[in-house]
mmCIF file of C-alpha atoms and ligand atoms in Angstrom:
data_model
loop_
_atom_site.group_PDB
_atom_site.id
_atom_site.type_symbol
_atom_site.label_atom_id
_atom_site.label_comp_id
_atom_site.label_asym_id
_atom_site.label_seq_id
_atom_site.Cartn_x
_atom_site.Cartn_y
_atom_site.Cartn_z
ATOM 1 C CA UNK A 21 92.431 127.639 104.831
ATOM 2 C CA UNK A 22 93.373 131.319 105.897
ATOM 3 C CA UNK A 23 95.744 133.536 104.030
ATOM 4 C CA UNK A 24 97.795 133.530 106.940
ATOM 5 C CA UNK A 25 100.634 136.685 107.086
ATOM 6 C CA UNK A 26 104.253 136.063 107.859
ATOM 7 C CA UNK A 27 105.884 139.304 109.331
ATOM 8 C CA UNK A 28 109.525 139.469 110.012
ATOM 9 C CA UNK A 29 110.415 141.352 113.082
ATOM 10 C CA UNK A 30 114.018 142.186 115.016
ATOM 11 C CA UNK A 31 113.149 141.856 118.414
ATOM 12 C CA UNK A 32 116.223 144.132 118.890
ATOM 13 C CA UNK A 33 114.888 146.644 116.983
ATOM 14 C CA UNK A 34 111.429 146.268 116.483
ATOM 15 C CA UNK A 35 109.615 147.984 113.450
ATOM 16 C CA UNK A 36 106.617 149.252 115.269
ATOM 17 C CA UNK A 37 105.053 149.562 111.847
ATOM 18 C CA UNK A 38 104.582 145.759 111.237
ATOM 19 C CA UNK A 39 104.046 145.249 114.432
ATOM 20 C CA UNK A 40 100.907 147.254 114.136
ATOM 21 C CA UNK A 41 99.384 144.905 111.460
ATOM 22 C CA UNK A 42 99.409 142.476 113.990
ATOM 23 C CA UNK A 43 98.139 143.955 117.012
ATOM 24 C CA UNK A 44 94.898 145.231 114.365
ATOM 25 C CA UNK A 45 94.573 141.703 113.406
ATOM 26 C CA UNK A 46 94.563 140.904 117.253
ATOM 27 C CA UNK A 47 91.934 143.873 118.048
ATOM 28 C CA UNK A 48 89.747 142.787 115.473
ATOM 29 C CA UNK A 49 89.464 139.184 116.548
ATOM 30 C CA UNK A 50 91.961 137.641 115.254
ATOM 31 C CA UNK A 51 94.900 135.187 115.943
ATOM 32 C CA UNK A 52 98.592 136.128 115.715
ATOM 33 C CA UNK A 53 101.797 133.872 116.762
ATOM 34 C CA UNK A 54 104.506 135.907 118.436
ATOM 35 C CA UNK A 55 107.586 134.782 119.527
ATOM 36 C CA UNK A 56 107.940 135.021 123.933
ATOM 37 C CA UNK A 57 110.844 134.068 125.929
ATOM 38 C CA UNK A 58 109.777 130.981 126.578
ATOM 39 C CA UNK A 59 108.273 129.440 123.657
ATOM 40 C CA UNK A 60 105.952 130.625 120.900
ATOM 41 C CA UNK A 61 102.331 131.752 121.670
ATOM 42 C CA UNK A 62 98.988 131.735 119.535
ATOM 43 C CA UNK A 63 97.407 135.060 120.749
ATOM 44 C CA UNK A 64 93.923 136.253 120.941
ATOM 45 C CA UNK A 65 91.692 138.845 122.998
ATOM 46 C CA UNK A 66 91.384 137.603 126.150
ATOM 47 C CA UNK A 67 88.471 139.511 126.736
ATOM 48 C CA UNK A 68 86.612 137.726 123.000
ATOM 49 C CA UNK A 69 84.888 134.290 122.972
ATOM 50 C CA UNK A 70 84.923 134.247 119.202
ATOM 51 C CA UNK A 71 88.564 135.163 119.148
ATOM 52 C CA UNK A 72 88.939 132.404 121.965
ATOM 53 C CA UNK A 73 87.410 130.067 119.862
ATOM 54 C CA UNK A 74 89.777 130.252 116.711
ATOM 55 C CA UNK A 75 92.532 129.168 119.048
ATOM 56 C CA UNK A 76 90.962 125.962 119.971
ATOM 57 C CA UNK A 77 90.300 125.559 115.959
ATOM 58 C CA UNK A 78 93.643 126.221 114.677
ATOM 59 C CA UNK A 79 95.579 124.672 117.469
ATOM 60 C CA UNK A 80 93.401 121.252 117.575
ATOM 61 C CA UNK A 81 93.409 121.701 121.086
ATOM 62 C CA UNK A 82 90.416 120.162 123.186
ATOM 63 C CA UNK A 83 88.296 122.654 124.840
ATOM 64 C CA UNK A 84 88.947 121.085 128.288
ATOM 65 C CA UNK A 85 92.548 122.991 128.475
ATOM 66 C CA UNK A 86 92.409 126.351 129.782
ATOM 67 C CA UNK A 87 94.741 129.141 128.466
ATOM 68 C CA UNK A 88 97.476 131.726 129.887
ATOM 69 C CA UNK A 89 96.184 135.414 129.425
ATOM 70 C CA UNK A 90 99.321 137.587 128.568
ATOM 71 C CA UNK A 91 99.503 141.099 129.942
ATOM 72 C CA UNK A 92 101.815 143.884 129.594
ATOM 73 C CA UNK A 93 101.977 145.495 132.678
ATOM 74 C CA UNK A 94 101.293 144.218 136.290
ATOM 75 C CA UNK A 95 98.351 146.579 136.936
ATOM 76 C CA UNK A 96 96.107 145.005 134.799
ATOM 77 C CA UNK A 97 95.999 141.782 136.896
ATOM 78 C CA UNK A 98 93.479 144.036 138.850
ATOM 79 C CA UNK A 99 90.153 143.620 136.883
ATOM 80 C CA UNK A 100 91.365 140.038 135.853
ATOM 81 C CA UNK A 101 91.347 137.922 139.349
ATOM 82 C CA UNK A 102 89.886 138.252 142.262
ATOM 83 C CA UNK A 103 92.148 138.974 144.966
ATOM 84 C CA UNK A 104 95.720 139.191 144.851
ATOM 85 C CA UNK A 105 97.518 137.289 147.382
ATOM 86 C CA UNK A 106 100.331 138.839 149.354
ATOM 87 C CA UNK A 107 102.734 136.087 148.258
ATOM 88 C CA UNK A 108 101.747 136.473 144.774
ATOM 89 C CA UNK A 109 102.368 140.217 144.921
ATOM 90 C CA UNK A 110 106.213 139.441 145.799
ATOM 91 C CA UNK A 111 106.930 136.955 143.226
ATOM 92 C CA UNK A 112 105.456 139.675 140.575
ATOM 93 C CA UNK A 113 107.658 142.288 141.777
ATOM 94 C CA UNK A 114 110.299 139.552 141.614
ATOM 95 C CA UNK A 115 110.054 137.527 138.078
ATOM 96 C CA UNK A 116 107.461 139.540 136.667
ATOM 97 C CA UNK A 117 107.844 139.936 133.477
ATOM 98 C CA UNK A 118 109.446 136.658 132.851
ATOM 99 C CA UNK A 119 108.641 133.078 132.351
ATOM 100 C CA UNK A 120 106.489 132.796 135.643
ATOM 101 C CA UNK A 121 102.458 132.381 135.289
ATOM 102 C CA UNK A 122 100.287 132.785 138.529
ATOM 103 C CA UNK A 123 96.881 131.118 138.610
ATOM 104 C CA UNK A 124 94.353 133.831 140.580
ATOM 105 C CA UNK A 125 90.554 133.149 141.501
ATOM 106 C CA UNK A 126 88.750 134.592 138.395
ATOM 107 C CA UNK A 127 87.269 137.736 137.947
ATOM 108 C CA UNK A 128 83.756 137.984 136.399
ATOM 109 C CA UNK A 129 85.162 139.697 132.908
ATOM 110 C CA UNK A 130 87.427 136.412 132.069
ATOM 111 C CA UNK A 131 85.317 134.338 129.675
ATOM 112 C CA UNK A 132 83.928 130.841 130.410
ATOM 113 C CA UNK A 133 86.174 129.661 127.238
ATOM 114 C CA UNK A 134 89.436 130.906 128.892
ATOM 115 C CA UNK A 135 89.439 128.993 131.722
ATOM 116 C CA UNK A 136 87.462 125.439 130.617
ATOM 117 C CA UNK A 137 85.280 126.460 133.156
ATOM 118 C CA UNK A 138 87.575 126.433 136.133
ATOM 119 C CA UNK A 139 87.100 129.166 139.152
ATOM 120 C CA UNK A 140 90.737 130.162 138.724
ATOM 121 C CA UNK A 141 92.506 132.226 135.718
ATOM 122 C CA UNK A 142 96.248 131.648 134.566
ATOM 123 C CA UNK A 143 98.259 135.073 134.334
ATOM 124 C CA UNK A 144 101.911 135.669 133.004
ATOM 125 C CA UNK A 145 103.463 138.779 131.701
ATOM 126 C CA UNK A 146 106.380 138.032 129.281
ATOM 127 C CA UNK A 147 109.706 139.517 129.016
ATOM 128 C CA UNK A 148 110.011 139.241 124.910
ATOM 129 C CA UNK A 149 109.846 142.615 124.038
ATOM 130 C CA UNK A 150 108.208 141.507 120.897
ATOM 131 C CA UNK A 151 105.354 139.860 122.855
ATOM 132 C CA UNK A 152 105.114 142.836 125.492
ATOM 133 C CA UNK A 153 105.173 145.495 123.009
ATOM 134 C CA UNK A 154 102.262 143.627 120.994
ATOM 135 C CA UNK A 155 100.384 143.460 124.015
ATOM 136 C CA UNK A 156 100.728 146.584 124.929
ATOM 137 C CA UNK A 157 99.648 147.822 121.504
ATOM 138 C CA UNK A 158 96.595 145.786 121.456
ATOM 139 C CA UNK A 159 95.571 147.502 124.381
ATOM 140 C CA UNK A 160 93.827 144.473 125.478
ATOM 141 C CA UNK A 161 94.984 141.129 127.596
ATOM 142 C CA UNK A 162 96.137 138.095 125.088
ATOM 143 C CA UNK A 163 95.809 134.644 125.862
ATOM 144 C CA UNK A 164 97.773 132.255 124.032
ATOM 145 C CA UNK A 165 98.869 128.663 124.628
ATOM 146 C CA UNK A 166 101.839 127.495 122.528
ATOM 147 C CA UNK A 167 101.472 128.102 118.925
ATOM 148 C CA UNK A 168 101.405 124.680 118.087
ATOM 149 C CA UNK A 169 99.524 122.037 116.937
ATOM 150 C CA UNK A 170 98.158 120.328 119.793
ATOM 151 C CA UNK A 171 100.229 116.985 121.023
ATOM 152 C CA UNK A 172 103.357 118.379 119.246
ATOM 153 C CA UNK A 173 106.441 119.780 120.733
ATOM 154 C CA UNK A 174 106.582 123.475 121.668
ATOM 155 C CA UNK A 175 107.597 125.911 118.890
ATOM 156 C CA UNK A 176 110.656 127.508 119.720
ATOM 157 C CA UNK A 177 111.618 129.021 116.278
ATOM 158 C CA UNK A 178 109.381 131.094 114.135
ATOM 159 C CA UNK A 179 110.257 127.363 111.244
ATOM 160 C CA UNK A 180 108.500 125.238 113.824
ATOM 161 C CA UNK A 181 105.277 127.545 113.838
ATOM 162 C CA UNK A 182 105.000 128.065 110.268
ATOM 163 C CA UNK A 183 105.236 124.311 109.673
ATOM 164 C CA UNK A 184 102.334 123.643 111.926
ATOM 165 C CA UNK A 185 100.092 126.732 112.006
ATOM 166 C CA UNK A 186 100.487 128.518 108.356
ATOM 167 C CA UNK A 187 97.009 128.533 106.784
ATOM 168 C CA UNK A 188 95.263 127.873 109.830
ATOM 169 C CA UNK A 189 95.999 131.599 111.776
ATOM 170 C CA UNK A 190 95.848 135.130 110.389
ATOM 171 C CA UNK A 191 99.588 136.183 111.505
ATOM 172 C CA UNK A 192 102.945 134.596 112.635
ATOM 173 C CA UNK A 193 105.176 137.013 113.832
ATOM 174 C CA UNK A 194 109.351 135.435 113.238
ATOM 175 C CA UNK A 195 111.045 136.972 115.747
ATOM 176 C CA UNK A 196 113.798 134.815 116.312
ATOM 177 C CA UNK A 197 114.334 131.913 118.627
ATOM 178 C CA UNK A 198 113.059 131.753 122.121
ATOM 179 C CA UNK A 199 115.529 132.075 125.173
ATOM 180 C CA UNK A 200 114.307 129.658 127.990
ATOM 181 C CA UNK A 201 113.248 126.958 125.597
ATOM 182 C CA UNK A 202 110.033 125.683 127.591
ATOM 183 C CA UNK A 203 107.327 127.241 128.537
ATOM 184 C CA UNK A 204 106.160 129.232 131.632
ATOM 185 C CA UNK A 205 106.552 127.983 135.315
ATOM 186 C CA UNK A 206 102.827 127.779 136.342
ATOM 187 C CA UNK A 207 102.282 128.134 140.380
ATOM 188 C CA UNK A 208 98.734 127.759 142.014
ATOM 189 C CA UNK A 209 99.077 130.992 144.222
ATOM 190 C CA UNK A 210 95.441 130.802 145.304
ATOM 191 C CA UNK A 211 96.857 128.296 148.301
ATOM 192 C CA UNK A 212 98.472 128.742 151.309
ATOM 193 C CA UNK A 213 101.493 127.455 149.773
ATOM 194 C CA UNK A 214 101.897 127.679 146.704
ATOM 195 C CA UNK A 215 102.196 124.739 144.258
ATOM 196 C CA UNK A 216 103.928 123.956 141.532
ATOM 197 C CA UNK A 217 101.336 122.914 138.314
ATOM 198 C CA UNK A 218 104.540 122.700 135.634
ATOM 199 C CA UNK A 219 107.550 122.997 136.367
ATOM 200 C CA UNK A 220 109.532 125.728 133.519
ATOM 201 C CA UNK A 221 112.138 128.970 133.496
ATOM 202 C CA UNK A 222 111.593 129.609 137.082
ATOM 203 C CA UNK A 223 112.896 127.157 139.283
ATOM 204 C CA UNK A 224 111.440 125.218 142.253
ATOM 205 C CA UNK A 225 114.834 126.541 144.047
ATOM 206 C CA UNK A 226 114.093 130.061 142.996
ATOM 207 C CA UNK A 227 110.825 129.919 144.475
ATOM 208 C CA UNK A 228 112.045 128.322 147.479
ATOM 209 C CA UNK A 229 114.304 130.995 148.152
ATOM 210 C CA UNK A 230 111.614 133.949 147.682
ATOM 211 C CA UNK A 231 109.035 132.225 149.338
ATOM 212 C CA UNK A 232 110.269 129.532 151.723
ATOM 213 C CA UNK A 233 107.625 126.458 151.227
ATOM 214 C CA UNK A 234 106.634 125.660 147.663
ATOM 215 C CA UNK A 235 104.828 122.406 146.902
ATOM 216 C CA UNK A 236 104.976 120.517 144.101
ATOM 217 C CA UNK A 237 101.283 119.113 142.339
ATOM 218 C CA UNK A 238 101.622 115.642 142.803
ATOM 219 C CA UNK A 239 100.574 114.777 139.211
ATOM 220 C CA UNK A 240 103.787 115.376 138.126
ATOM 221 C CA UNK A 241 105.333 113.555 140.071
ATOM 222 C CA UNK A 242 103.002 110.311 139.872
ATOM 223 C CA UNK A 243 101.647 109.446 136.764
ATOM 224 C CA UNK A 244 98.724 107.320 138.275
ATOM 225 C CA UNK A 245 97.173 111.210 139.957
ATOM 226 C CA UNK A 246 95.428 113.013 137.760
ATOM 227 C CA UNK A 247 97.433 116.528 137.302
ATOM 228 C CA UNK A 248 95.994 119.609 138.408
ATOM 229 C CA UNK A 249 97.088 121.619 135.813
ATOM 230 C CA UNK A 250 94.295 120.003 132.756
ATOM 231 C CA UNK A 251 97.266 120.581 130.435
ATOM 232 C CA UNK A 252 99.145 118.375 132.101
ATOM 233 C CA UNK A 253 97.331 115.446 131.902
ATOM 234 C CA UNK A 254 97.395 114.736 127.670
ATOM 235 C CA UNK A 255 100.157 112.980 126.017
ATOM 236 C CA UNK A 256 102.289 116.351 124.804
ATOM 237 C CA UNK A 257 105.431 117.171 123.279
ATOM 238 C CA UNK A 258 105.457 114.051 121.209
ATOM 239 C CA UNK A 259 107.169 113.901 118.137
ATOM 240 C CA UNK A 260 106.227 111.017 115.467
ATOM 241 C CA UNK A 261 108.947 108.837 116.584
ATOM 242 C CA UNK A 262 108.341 106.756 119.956
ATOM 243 C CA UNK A 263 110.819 107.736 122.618
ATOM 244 C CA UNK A 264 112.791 106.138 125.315
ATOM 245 C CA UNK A 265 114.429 107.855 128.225
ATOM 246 C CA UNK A 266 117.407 106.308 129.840
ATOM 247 C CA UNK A 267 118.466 107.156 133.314
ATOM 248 C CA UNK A 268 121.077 106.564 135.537
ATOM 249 C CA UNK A 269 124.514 107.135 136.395
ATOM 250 C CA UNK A 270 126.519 108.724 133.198
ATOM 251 C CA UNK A 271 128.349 105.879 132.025
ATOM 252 C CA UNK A 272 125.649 103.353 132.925
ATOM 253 C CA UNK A 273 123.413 105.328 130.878
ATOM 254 C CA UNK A 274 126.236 105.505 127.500
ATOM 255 C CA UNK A 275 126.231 101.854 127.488
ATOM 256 C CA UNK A 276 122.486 101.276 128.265
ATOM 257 C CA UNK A 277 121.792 103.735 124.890
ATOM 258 C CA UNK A 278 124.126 101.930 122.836
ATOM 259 C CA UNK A 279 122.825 98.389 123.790
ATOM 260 C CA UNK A 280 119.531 99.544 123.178
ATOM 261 C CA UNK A 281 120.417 101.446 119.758
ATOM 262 C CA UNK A 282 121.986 97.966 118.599
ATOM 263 C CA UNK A 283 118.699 96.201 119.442
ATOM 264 C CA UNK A 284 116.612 98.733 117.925
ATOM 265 C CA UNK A 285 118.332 99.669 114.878
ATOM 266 C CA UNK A 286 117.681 96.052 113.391
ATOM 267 C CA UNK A 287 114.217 96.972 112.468
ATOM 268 C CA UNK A 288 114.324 100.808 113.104
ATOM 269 C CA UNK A 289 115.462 103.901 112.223
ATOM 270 C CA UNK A 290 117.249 105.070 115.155
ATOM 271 C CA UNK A 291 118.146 108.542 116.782
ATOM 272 C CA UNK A 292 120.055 109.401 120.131
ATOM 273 C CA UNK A 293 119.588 112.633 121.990
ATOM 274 C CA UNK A 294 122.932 113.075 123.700
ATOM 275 C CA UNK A 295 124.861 115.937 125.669
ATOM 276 C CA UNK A 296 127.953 117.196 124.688
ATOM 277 C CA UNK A 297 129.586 115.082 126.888
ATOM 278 C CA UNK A 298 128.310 112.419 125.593
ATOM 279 C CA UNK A 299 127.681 112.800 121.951
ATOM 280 C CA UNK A 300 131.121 111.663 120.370
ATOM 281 C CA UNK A 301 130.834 108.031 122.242
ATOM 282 C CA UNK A 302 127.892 106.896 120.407
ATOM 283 C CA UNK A 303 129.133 105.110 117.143
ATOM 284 C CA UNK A 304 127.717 105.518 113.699
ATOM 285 C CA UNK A 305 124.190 106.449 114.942
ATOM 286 C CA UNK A 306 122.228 109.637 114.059
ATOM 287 C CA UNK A 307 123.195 111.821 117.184
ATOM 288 C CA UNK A 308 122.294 115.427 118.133
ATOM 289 C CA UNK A 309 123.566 117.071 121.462
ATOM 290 C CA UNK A 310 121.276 118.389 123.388
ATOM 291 C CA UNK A 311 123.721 120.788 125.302
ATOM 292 C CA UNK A 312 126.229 120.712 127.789
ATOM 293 C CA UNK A 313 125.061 118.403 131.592
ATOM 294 C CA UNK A 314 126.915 121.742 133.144
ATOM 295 C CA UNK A 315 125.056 123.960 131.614
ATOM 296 C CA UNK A 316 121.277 122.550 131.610
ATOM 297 C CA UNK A 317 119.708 126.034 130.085
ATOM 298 C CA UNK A 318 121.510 124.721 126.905
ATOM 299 C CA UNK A 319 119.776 121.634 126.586
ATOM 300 C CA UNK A 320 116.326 123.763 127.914
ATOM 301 C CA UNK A 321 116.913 125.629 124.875
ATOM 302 C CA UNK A 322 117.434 122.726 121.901
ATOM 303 C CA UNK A 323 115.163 119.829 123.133
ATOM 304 C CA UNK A 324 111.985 120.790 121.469
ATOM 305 C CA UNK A 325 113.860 121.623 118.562
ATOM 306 C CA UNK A 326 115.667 118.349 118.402
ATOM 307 C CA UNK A 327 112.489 116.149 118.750
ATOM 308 C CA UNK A 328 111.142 117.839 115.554
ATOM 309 C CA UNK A 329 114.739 117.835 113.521
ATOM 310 C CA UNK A 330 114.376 114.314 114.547
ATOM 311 C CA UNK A 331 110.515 113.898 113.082
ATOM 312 C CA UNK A 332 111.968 115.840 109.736
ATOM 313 C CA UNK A 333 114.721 113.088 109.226
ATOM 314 C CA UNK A 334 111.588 110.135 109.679
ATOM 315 C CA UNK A 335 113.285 108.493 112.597
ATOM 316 C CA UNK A 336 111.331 105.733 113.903
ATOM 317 C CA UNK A 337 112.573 105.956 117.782
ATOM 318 C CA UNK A 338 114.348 108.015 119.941
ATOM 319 C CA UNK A 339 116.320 106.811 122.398
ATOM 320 C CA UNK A 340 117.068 110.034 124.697
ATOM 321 C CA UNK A 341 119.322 110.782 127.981
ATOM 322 C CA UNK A 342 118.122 111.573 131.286
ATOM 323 C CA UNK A 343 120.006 114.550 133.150
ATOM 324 C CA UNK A 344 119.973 115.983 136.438
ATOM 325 C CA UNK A 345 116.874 116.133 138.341
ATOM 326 C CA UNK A 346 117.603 119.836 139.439
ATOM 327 C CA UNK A 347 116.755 123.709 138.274
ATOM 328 C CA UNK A 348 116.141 123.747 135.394
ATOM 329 C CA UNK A 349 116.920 120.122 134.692
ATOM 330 C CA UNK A 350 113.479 119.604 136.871
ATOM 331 C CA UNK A 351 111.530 120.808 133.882
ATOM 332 C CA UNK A 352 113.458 119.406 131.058
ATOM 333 C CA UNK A 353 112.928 115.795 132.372
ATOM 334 C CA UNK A 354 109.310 116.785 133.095
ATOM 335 C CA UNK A 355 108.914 117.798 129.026
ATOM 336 C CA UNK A 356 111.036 114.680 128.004
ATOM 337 C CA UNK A 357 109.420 111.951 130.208
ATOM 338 C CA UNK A 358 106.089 113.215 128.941
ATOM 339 C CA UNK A 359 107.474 113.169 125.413
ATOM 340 C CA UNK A 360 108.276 109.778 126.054
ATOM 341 C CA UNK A 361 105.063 108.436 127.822
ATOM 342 C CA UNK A 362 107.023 107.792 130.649
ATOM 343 C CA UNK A 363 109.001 104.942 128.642
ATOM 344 C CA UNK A 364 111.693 105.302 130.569
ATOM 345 C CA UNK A 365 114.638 102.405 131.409
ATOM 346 C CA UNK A 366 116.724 102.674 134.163
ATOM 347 C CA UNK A 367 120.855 101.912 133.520
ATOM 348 C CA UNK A 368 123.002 99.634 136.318
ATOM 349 C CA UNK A 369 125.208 97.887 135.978
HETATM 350 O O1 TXA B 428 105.414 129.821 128.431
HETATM 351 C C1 TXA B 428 104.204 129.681 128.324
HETATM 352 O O2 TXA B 428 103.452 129.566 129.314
HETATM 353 C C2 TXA B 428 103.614 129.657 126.905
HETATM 354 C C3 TXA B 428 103.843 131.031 126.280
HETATM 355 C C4 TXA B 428 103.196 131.200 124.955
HETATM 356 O O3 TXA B 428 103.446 132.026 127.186
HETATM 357 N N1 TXA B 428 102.225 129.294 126.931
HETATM 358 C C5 TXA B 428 101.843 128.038 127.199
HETATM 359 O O4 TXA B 428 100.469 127.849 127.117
HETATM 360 O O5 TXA B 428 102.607 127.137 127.471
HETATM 361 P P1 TXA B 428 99.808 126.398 127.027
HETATM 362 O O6 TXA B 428 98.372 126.667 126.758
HETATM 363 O O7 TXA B 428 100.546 125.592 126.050
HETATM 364 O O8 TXA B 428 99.942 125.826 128.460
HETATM 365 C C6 TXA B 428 99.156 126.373 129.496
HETATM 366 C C7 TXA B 428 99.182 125.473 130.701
HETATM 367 C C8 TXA B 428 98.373 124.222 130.470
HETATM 368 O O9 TXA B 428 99.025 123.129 131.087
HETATM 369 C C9 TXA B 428 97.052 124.580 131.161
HETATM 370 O O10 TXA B 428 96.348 123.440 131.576
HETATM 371 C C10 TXA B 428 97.543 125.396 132.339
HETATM 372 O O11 TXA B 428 98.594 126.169 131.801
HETATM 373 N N2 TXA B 428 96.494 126.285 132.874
HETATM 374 C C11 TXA B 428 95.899 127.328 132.262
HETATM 375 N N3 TXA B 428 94.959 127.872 133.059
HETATM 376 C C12 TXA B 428 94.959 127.159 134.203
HETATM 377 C C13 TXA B 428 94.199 127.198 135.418
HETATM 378 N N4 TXA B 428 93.249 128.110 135.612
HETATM 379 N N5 TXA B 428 94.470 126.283 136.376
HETATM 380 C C14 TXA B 428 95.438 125.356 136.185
HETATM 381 N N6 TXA B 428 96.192 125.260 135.061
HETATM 382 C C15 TXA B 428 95.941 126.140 134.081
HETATM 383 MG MG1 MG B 429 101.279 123.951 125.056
#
């Protein structure tokens, strides 16, 4: 067990103070959770195999995942990756920083532990200004994967890292909740066309329109290919509770989650992830909304929260709705069907 420190911080009006206890901790080896826009990260020094290695410890994560390295300020991709790719260059001047990682051919200084001994290196430079003004402190690149424990949803609120990671890191910074909700976009620049290794905050359609051809790895879309993206490929964002995804047309999908809750709830306890549009038609049944189907950032935002509150009340199954295949709604399903081992039934009538 490590004494670890919880250290409040406004991320409108950060207390640069506190925020240099962390960024010491992170210098001296160390591992600190900081809030991003996306989700929450477990940093360390990029640049540190020991550091690296207290990651993989206090995460549970296997050693065959690579990590993101965070930096502060697009110059520093320079000593990190090989070459820079034209096309690359435009979408950092475009959604850099934001929720968009680039993987580069590796430069010699990345360690062996960063990248599970892949050629290639994983960059993103957040927007948080609690995570870029850390970095930038530290004065040296951070990787961190999502702060927590491996196989469990992504930590959105500083509550959902403390429950997993306290005692096992030396800092968690609470800095609110996270914006986008899920994590990073990550995009294989090192091809000709770029492709698509997880879907997140920055659309297929946004990089359509920058860049004209995008490709998508075909992992994600077939479960039988092995994903590209190692991360990709283990069962992830899995509450407790089993899940089951039901798609369709709206109403087909309403009566297909209320057949199934009747059949379920004779042996189990049962809870529905619903939209706002939704939510009232379900009958006495535990029920949290997701967000509104017109607005799909709002149900980006509350889905990884909603699989733990559903975990905290012990619900045995999870009977969840599909939504719209499109921006953002591409990732969402992506983090739900995995969440649900691709248990999914499809409504008719
Ligand atoms: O939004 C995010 O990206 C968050 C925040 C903290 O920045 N981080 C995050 O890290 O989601 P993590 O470790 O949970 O997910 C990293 C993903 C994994 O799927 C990993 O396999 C993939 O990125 N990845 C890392 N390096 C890679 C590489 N060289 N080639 C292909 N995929 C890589
Ligand atoms: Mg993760």
């Amino acid at each position: 067990m490590l004494e670890t420190k919880i250290i409040d911080i406004n991320p409108n009006n950060i207390d640069m103070d506190k925020l240099r206890i962390a960024s010491e901790v992170l210098k001296a080896g160390g591992t600190v959770a900081f809030p991003t826009e996306t989700v929450y990260g477990l940093g360390a020094n990029a640049l540190d195999s020991t550091a690296l290695k207290r990651i993989f410890q206090a995460k549970g994560r296997p050693s065959d995942n690579p990590l993101i390295v965070h930096i502060s300020e697009k110059d520093s991709v320079n000593a990190l990756v090989r070459d820079i790719p034209q096309k690359a260059t435009i979408l950092m001047e475009k959604f850099w920083p934001g929720p968009l990682t680039m993987v580069f051919r590796k430069s010699k200084i990345i360690p062996i532990i960063i990248t599970a001994g892949l050629d290639t290196v994983a960059i993103r430079m957040p927007s948080h200004p609690i995570a870029k003004t850390l970095i930038q402190m530290s004065g040296v690149p951070v990787a961190a994967p999502s702060a927590n424990l491996s196989g469990k949803p992504s930590p959105t609120q500083a509550n959902h890292v403390i429950k997993d990671l306290n005692g096992k890191v030396d800092v968690i910074i609470s800095g609110g909740n996270c914006s986008v909700g899920l994590e990073s976009t990550v995009l294989d620049v090192t091809e000709e066309i770029p492709v698509i290794l997880r879907p997140g905050g920055i659309t297929l359609e946004m990089l359509q329109e920058v860049l004209g051809d995008v490709s998508v790895d075909k992992g994600l879309e077939d479960i039988k290919e092995t994903p590209r993206s190692p991360g990709m490929k283990y069962t992830h964002y899995s509450p407790k509770a089993e899940v089951v995804m039901v798609t369709g047309e709206l109403e087909h999908i309403v009566n297909k989650v209320n057949n199934l809750k009747e059949e379920y709830e004779k042996e189990k306890k049962v809870g529905i992830m619903a939209t706002e549009e939704t939510k009232d038609i379900y009958y006495d049944a535990l029920v949290l909304s997701m967000g509104s189907r017109k607005n799909p950032q709002s149900i980006a935002e509350n889905i990884f929260a909603i699989l733990r509150e559903f975990d905290e009340k012990s619900v045995d199954i999870i009977i969840v709705e599909g939504i719209e295949v499109r921006d953002i709604g591409y990732a969402v399903m992506n983090r739900l069907l995995k969440a649900a081992g691709y248990n999914v039934v499809k409504a008719g009538r």
